[in-house]
């Protein structure tokens, strides 16, 4: 989670939605000198709550209240991702970390008990000020930074991150991993973000 007190804004990221990249851009753009790579103190910082990088909107609001901060004073945005691609990324990470599942379906059932992406941009009946999509993240960050009057361009362009997003991640080994049943389970779990962004399961992940 990224939080700034001047200007007042915060960003929440569900797992596997480019959290590291988002933190890098907002923590260092305009707040780190290129020459010595040292943070300028008391400007922008990562704020970890409940001992985790990933917090739902409800839990973040609870933390603000405990800290005596008004959650509604902050410009709030979140980053979401195509749910089926996110699941594959999540699964790939866990496999690399040595976790073992009987099959992909077992992993999907595990995720059904985890927060869905909408829980990161909805609290009570109010939605965040803006919901970014990982697939369009550089343009969305530019939009946010314009509102906040923060210059992030220096960090975005050298990375060429948006252009290389798919190239950096080879999920070809998961071709055809989603049966219709698994597609529908993810669709039901993530129906809010699918409706919001119009996501569809990428064809390469659909079993023939």
PDB file of C-alpha atoms in Angstrom:
ATOM      1  CA  UNK A   1       0.000   0.000   0.000  1.00  0.00           C
ATOM      2  CA  UNK A   2       1.206   3.492  -0.832  1.00  0.00           C
ATOM      3  CA  UNK A   3       0.153   6.454   1.278  1.00  0.00           C
ATOM      4  CA  UNK A   4       1.160  10.095   1.010  1.00  0.00           C
ATOM      5  CA  UNK A   5       0.170  12.835   3.449  1.00  0.00           C
ATOM      6  CA  UNK A   6       1.173  15.707   1.154  1.00  0.00           C
ATOM      7  CA  UNK A   7      -0.607  15.541  -1.182  1.00  0.00           C
ATOM      8  CA  UNK A   8      -3.092  13.241   0.514  1.00  0.00           C
ATOM      9  CA  UNK A   9      -3.548  10.035  -1.455  1.00  0.00           C
ATOM     10  CA  UNK A  10      -3.386   6.295  -1.062  1.00  0.00           C
ATOM     11  CA  UNK A  11      -3.200   3.330  -3.380  1.00  0.00           C
ATOM     12  CA  UNK A  12      -4.386  -0.188  -2.608  1.00  0.00           C
ATOM     13  CA  UNK A  13      -3.299  -3.166  -4.683  1.00  0.00           C
ATOM     14  CA  UNK A  14      -4.763  -6.657  -4.648  1.00  0.00           C
ATOM     15  CA  UNK A  15      -2.030  -9.327  -4.847  1.00  0.00           C
ATOM     16  CA  UNK A  16      -0.567  -9.888  -8.319  1.00  0.00           C
ATOM     17  CA  UNK A  17      -1.640  -6.545  -9.768  1.00  0.00           C
ATOM     18  CA  UNK A  18       1.800  -5.004 -10.234  1.00  0.00           C
ATOM     19  CA  UNK A  19       2.245  -3.924  -6.626  1.00  0.00           C
ATOM     20  CA  UNK A  20       6.025  -3.665  -6.835  1.00  0.00           C
ATOM     21  CA  UNK A  21       5.861  -1.466  -9.902  1.00  0.00           C
ATOM     22  CA  UNK A  22       3.183   0.794  -8.433  1.00  0.00           C
ATOM     23  CA  UNK A  23       5.190   1.220  -5.228  1.00  0.00           C
ATOM     24  CA  UNK A  24       8.325   1.983  -7.205  1.00  0.00           C
ATOM     25  CA  UNK A  25       6.713   4.685  -9.319  1.00  0.00           C
ATOM     26  CA  UNK A  26       4.896   6.523  -6.545  1.00  0.00           C
ATOM     27  CA  UNK A  27       7.548   6.108  -3.891  1.00  0.00           C
ATOM     28  CA  UNK A  28      10.454   7.268  -5.987  1.00  0.00           C
ATOM     29  CA  UNK A  29       9.180   9.511  -8.774  1.00  0.00           C
ATOM     30  CA  UNK A  30       9.998  13.079  -7.833  1.00  0.00           C
ATOM     31  CA  UNK A  31      10.894  11.989  -4.309  1.00  0.00           C
ATOM     32  CA  UNK A  32      14.249  10.362  -5.007  1.00  0.00           C
ATOM     33  CA  UNK A  33      17.210  12.152  -6.539  1.00  0.00           C
ATOM     34  CA  UNK A  34      18.633  10.305  -9.501  1.00  0.00           C
ATOM     35  CA  UNK A  35      22.190  11.169  -8.454  1.00  0.00           C
ATOM     36  CA  UNK A  36      22.332   9.595  -5.023  1.00  0.00           C
ATOM     37  CA  UNK A  37      19.175   7.393  -5.062  1.00  0.00           C
ATOM     38  CA  UNK A  38      18.262   8.448  -1.541  1.00  0.00           C
ATOM     39  CA  UNK A  39      14.718   9.115  -0.433  1.00  0.00           C
ATOM     40  CA  UNK A  40      13.866  12.665   0.526  1.00  0.00           C
ATOM     41  CA  UNK A  41      12.560  12.167   4.039  1.00  0.00           C
ATOM     42  CA  UNK A  42       9.031  12.924   5.190  1.00  0.00           C
ATOM     43  CA  UNK A  43       7.536  13.125   1.689  1.00  0.00           C
ATOM     44  CA  UNK A  44       6.237   9.854   0.392  1.00  0.00           C
ATOM     45  CA  UNK A  45       6.487   6.468   2.036  1.00  0.00           C
ATOM     46  CA  UNK A  46       5.155   2.954   1.974  1.00  0.00           C
ATOM     47  CA  UNK A  47       2.696   2.477   4.810  1.00  0.00           C
ATOM     48  CA  UNK A  48       2.299  -1.129   5.921  1.00  0.00           C
ATOM     49  CA  UNK A  49      -0.808  -1.947   7.914  1.00  0.00           C
ATOM     50  CA  UNK A  50      -1.737  -5.204   9.605  1.00  0.00           C
ATOM     51  CA  UNK A  51       1.753  -6.469   8.690  1.00  0.00           C
ATOM     52  CA  UNK A  52       0.899  -6.868   5.020  1.00  0.00           C
ATOM     53  CA  UNK A  53       1.390  -5.041   1.745  1.00  0.00           C
ATOM     54  CA  UNK A  54      -2.115  -5.919   0.646  1.00  0.00           C
ATOM     55  CA  UNK A  55      -5.042  -4.444   2.514  1.00  0.00           C
ATOM     56  CA  UNK A  56      -8.688  -4.248   1.570  1.00  0.00           C
ATOM     57  CA  UNK A  57     -10.404  -0.865   1.640  1.00  0.00           C
ATOM     58  CA  UNK A  58     -12.334  -1.773   4.791  1.00  0.00           C
ATOM     59  CA  UNK A  59      -9.193  -2.762   6.691  1.00  0.00           C
ATOM     60  CA  UNK A  60      -7.350   0.313   5.462  1.00  0.00           C
ATOM     61  CA  UNK A  61     -10.164   2.544   6.681  1.00  0.00           C
ATOM     62  CA  UNK A  62     -10.060   0.817  10.073  1.00  0.00           C
ATOM     63  CA  UNK A  63      -6.338   1.544  10.274  1.00  0.00           C
ATOM     64  CA  UNK A  64      -6.855   5.190   9.399  1.00  0.00           C
ATOM     65  CA  UNK A  65      -9.410   5.513  12.167  1.00  0.00           C
ATOM     66  CA  UNK A  66      -7.047   3.945  14.706  1.00  0.00           C
ATOM     67  CA  UNK A  67      -4.329   6.386  13.631  1.00  0.00           C
ATOM     68  CA  UNK A  68      -6.629   9.388  13.934  1.00  0.00           C
ATOM     69  CA  UNK A  69      -6.668  10.042  10.170  1.00  0.00           C
ATOM     70  CA  UNK A  70      -9.746  10.821   8.110  1.00  0.00           C
ATOM     71  CA  UNK A  71      -9.911   8.212   5.370  1.00  0.00           C
ATOM     72  CA  UNK A  72     -12.213  10.385   3.263  1.00  0.00           C
ATOM     73  CA  UNK A  73      -9.682  13.230   3.156  1.00  0.00           C
ATOM     74  CA  UNK A  74      -7.420  11.152   0.904  1.00  0.00           C
ATOM     75  CA  UNK A  75      -7.634  10.663  -2.838  1.00  0.00           C
ATOM     76  CA  UNK A  76      -8.036   6.916  -3.142  1.00  0.00           C
ATOM     77  CA  UNK A  77      -7.181   4.711  -6.066  1.00  0.00           C
ATOM     78  CA  UNK A  78      -6.649   1.036  -6.667  1.00  0.00           C
ATOM     79  CA  UNK A  79      -5.143  -1.193  -9.351  1.00  0.00           C
ATOM     80  CA  UNK A  80      -6.985  -4.254 -10.657  1.00  0.00           C
ATOM     81  CA  UNK A  81      -6.116  -6.869 -13.257  1.00  0.00           C
ATOM     82  CA  UNK A  82      -7.844  -9.303 -15.586  1.00  0.00           C
ATOM     83  CA  UNK A  83      -9.037 -11.877 -13.015  1.00  0.00           C
ATOM     84  CA  UNK A  84      -8.100 -14.959 -15.020  1.00  0.00           C
ATOM     85  CA  UNK A  85      -4.633 -13.644 -15.851  1.00  0.00           C
ATOM     86  CA  UNK A  86      -4.223 -12.644 -12.211  1.00  0.00           C
ATOM     87  CA  UNK A  87      -5.129 -16.163 -11.076  1.00  0.00           C
ATOM     88  CA  UNK A  88      -2.549 -17.686 -13.421  1.00  0.00           C
ATOM     89  CA  UNK A  89       0.077 -15.234 -12.169  1.00  0.00           C
ATOM     90  CA  UNK A  90      -0.830 -16.038  -8.560  1.00  0.00           C
ATOM     91  CA  UNK A  91      -0.673 -19.760  -9.265  1.00  0.00           C
ATOM     92  CA  UNK A  92       2.661 -19.432 -11.069  1.00  0.00           C
ATOM     93  CA  UNK A  93       4.147 -17.517  -8.136  1.00  0.00           C
ATOM     94  CA  UNK A  94       3.009 -20.106  -5.600  1.00  0.00           C
ATOM     95  CA  UNK A  95       4.371 -22.985  -7.679  1.00  0.00           C
ATOM     96  CA  UNK A  96       7.720 -21.197  -7.946  1.00  0.00           C
ATOM     97  CA  UNK A  97       7.671 -20.752  -4.174  1.00  0.00           C
ATOM     98  CA  UNK A  98       7.321 -24.508  -3.714  1.00  0.00           C
ATOM     99  CA  UNK A  99       3.644 -24.785  -2.860  1.00  0.00           C
ATOM    100  CA  UNK A 100       1.994 -27.972  -4.092  1.00  0.00           C
ATOM    101  CA  UNK A 101      -1.601 -28.424  -5.260  1.00  0.00           C
ATOM    102  CA  UNK A 102      -3.375 -31.538  -6.487  1.00  0.00           C
ATOM    103  CA  UNK A 103      -4.408 -29.580  -9.546  1.00  0.00           C
ATOM    104  CA  UNK A 104      -5.283 -26.085 -10.737  1.00  0.00           C
ATOM    105  CA  UNK A 105      -8.862 -26.541  -9.549  1.00  0.00           C
ATOM    106  CA  UNK A 106      -7.664 -26.966  -5.981  1.00  0.00           C
ATOM    107  CA  UNK A 107      -5.838 -23.655  -6.233  1.00  0.00           C
ATOM    108  CA  UNK A 108      -8.973 -21.955  -7.581  1.00  0.00           C
ATOM    109  CA  UNK A 109     -10.962 -23.271  -4.623  1.00  0.00           C
ATOM    110  CA  UNK A 110      -8.296 -21.860  -2.302  1.00  0.00           C
ATOM    111  CA  UNK A 111      -8.682 -18.422  -3.904  1.00  0.00           C
ATOM    112  CA  UNK A 112     -12.450 -18.497  -3.474  1.00  0.00           C
ATOM    113  CA  UNK A 113     -11.865 -17.931   0.243  1.00  0.00           C
ATOM    114  CA  UNK A 114      -9.599 -14.917  -0.380  1.00  0.00           C
ATOM    115  CA  UNK A 115     -10.748 -11.290  -0.825  1.00  0.00           C
ATOM    116  CA  UNK A 116     -11.819 -10.459  -4.360  1.00  0.00           C
ATOM    117  CA  UNK A 117     -10.471  -7.408  -6.143  1.00  0.00           C
ATOM    118  CA  UNK A 118     -13.531  -5.260  -5.484  1.00  0.00           C
ATOM    119  CA  UNK A 119     -12.832  -5.444  -1.759  1.00  0.00           C
ATOM    120  CA  UNK A 120      -9.763  -3.332  -2.428  1.00  0.00           C
ATOM    121  CA  UNK A 121     -11.671  -0.451  -4.016  1.00  0.00           C
ATOM    122  CA  UNK A 122     -15.001  -0.556  -2.192  1.00  0.00           C
ATOM    123  CA  UNK A 123     -15.713   0.351   1.391  1.00  0.00           C
ATOM    124  CA  UNK A 124     -19.296   0.393   2.612  1.00  0.00           C
ATOM    125  CA  UNK A 125     -21.253   1.771  -0.338  1.00  0.00           C
ATOM    126  CA  UNK A 126     -18.537   4.096  -1.620  1.00  0.00           C
ATOM    127  CA  UNK A 127     -16.137   3.298  -4.434  1.00  0.00           C
ATOM    128  CA  UNK A 128     -12.621   4.670  -4.692  1.00  0.00           C
ATOM    129  CA  UNK A 129     -11.988   7.878  -6.633  1.00  0.00           C
ATOM    130  CA  UNK A 130     -10.356   5.939  -9.447  1.00  0.00           C
ATOM    131  CA  UNK A 131      -9.741   2.287 -10.317  1.00  0.00           C
ATOM    132  CA  UNK A 132      -6.712   1.682 -12.538  1.00  0.00           C
ATOM    133  CA  UNK A 133      -6.195  -1.428 -14.628  1.00  0.00           C
ATOM    134  CA  UNK A 134      -2.827  -3.132 -14.770  1.00  0.00           C
ATOM    135  CA  UNK A 135      -3.216  -3.582 -18.521  1.00  0.00           C
ATOM    136  CA  UNK A 136      -3.273   0.223 -18.945  1.00  0.00           C
ATOM    137  CA  UNK A 137      -1.207   1.099 -15.925  1.00  0.00           C
ATOM    138  CA  UNK A 138       1.165   3.717 -17.335  1.00  0.00           C
ATOM    139  CA  UNK A 139      -1.660   5.800 -18.802  1.00  0.00           C
ATOM    140  CA  UNK A 140      -3.683   5.390 -15.617  1.00  0.00           C
ATOM    141  CA  UNK A 141      -0.723   6.485 -13.508  1.00  0.00           C
ATOM    142  CA  UNK A 142      -0.338   9.546 -15.716  1.00  0.00           C
ATOM    143  CA  UNK A 143      -4.008  10.345 -15.131  1.00  0.00           C
ATOM    144  CA  UNK A 144      -3.611   9.995 -11.355  1.00  0.00           C
ATOM    145  CA  UNK A 145      -0.382  11.970 -11.235  1.00  0.00           C
ATOM    146  CA  UNK A 146      -1.995  14.821 -13.176  1.00  0.00           C
ATOM    147  CA  UNK A 147      -4.776  15.025 -10.594  1.00  0.00           C
ATOM    148  CA  UNK A 148      -2.261  14.925  -7.738  1.00  0.00           C
ATOM    149  CA  UNK A 149       0.201  17.256  -9.471  1.00  0.00           C
ATOM    150  CA  UNK A 150       2.995  14.699  -9.151  1.00  0.00           C
ATOM    151  CA  UNK A 151       5.524  14.232 -11.949  1.00  0.00           C
ATOM    152  CA  UNK A 152       6.147  10.518 -12.521  1.00  0.00           C
ATOM    153  CA  UNK A 153       7.166  10.575 -16.180  1.00  0.00           C
ATOM    154  CA  UNK A 154      10.849  10.075 -15.484  1.00  0.00           C
ATOM    155  CA  UNK A 155      10.134   6.741 -13.847  1.00  0.00           C
ATOM    156  CA  UNK A 156       7.611   5.511 -16.399  1.00  0.00           C
ATOM    157  CA  UNK A 157       9.330   5.998 -19.716  1.00  0.00           C
ATOM    158  CA  UNK A 158      12.800   4.476 -19.067  1.00  0.00           C
ATOM    159  CA  UNK A 159      11.154   1.301 -17.806  1.00  0.00           C
ATOM    160  CA  UNK A 160       9.058   0.758 -20.955  1.00  0.00           C
ATOM    161  CA  UNK A 161       7.009  -1.331 -18.588  1.00  0.00           C
ATOM    162  CA  UNK A 162       3.700  -1.120 -20.373  1.00  0.00           C
ATOM    163  CA  UNK A 163       5.178  -2.160 -23.717  1.00  0.00           C
ATOM    164  CA  UNK A 164       6.992  -5.097 -22.172  1.00  0.00           C
ATOM    165  CA  UNK A 165       4.267  -6.197 -19.761  1.00  0.00           C
ATOM    166  CA  UNK A 166       3.333  -9.373 -21.598  1.00  0.00           C
ATOM    167  CA  UNK A 167       6.846 -10.089 -22.831  1.00  0.00           C
ATOM    168  CA  UNK A 168       8.171 -10.109 -19.267  1.00  0.00           C
ATOM    169  CA  UNK A 169       5.802 -12.871 -18.244  1.00  0.00           C
ATOM    170  CA  UNK A 170       5.783 -16.180 -20.070  1.00  0.00           C
ATOM    171  CA  UNK A 171       2.667 -18.106 -19.091  1.00  0.00           C
ATOM    172  CA  UNK A 172       2.631 -20.281 -22.211  1.00  0.00           C
ATOM    173  CA  UNK A 173       2.907 -23.419 -20.078  1.00  0.00           C
ATOM    174  CA  UNK A 174      -0.554 -22.611 -18.723  1.00  0.00           C
ATOM    175  CA  UNK A 175      -2.204 -22.646 -22.129  1.00  0.00           C
ATOM    176  CA  UNK A 176      -5.687 -24.196 -21.867  1.00  0.00           C
ATOM    177  CA  UNK A 177      -5.600 -24.367 -18.068  1.00  0.00           C
ATOM    178  CA  UNK A 178      -9.155 -23.065 -17.542  1.00  0.00           C
ATOM    179  CA  UNK A 179     -12.088 -25.419 -18.023  1.00  0.00           C
ATOM    180  CA  UNK A 180     -15.535 -23.833 -18.361  1.00  0.00           C
ATOM    181  CA  UNK A 181     -16.258 -24.677 -14.739  1.00  0.00           C
ATOM    182  CA  UNK A 182     -13.117 -22.903 -13.520  1.00  0.00           C
ATOM    183  CA  UNK A 183     -13.786 -19.934 -15.789  1.00  0.00           C
ATOM    184  CA  UNK A 184     -17.226 -19.582 -14.234  1.00  0.00           C
ATOM    185  CA  UNK A 185     -15.893 -19.866 -10.679  1.00  0.00           C
ATOM    186  CA  UNK A 186     -13.509 -16.976 -11.282  1.00  0.00           C
ATOM    187  CA  UNK A 187     -16.235 -15.005 -13.068  1.00  0.00           C
ATOM    188  CA  UNK A 188     -18.587 -15.338 -10.095  1.00  0.00           C
ATOM    189  CA  UNK A 189     -15.850 -14.443  -7.622  1.00  0.00           C
ATOM    190  CA  UNK A 190     -14.726 -11.377  -9.577  1.00  0.00           C
ATOM    191  CA  UNK A 191     -18.040 -10.300 -11.113  1.00  0.00           C
ATOM    192  CA  UNK A 192     -17.726  -6.706  -9.857  1.00  0.00           C
ATOM    193  CA  UNK A 193     -14.336  -6.036 -11.400  1.00  0.00           C
ATOM    194  CA  UNK A 194     -15.353  -7.849 -14.593  1.00  0.00           C
ATOM    195  CA  UNK A 195     -18.403  -5.597 -14.887  1.00  0.00           C
ATOM    196  CA  UNK A 196     -16.306  -2.528 -14.100  1.00  0.00           C
ATOM    197  CA  UNK A 197     -13.560  -3.194 -16.640  1.00  0.00           C
ATOM    198  CA  UNK A 198     -15.222  -5.534 -19.139  1.00  0.00           C
ATOM    199  CA  UNK A 199     -12.664  -8.300 -18.665  1.00  0.00           C
ATOM    200  CA  UNK A 200     -12.894 -11.646 -20.464  1.00  0.00           C
ATOM    201  CA  UNK A 201     -10.850 -14.790 -19.967  1.00  0.00           C
ATOM    202  CA  UNK A 202      -7.855 -14.638 -22.356  1.00  0.00           C
ATOM    203  CA  UNK A 203      -8.294 -17.180 -25.131  1.00  0.00           C
ATOM    204  CA  UNK A 204      -4.899 -18.761 -24.565  1.00  0.00           C
ATOM    205  CA  UNK A 205      -5.982 -19.893 -21.090  1.00  0.00           C
ATOM    206  CA  UNK A 206      -9.247 -21.534 -22.228  1.00  0.00           C
ATOM    207  CA  UNK A 207      -9.239 -25.312 -22.617  1.00  0.00           C
ATOM    208  CA  UNK A 208     -10.198 -26.461 -26.118  1.00  0.00           C
TER     209      UNK A 208
END
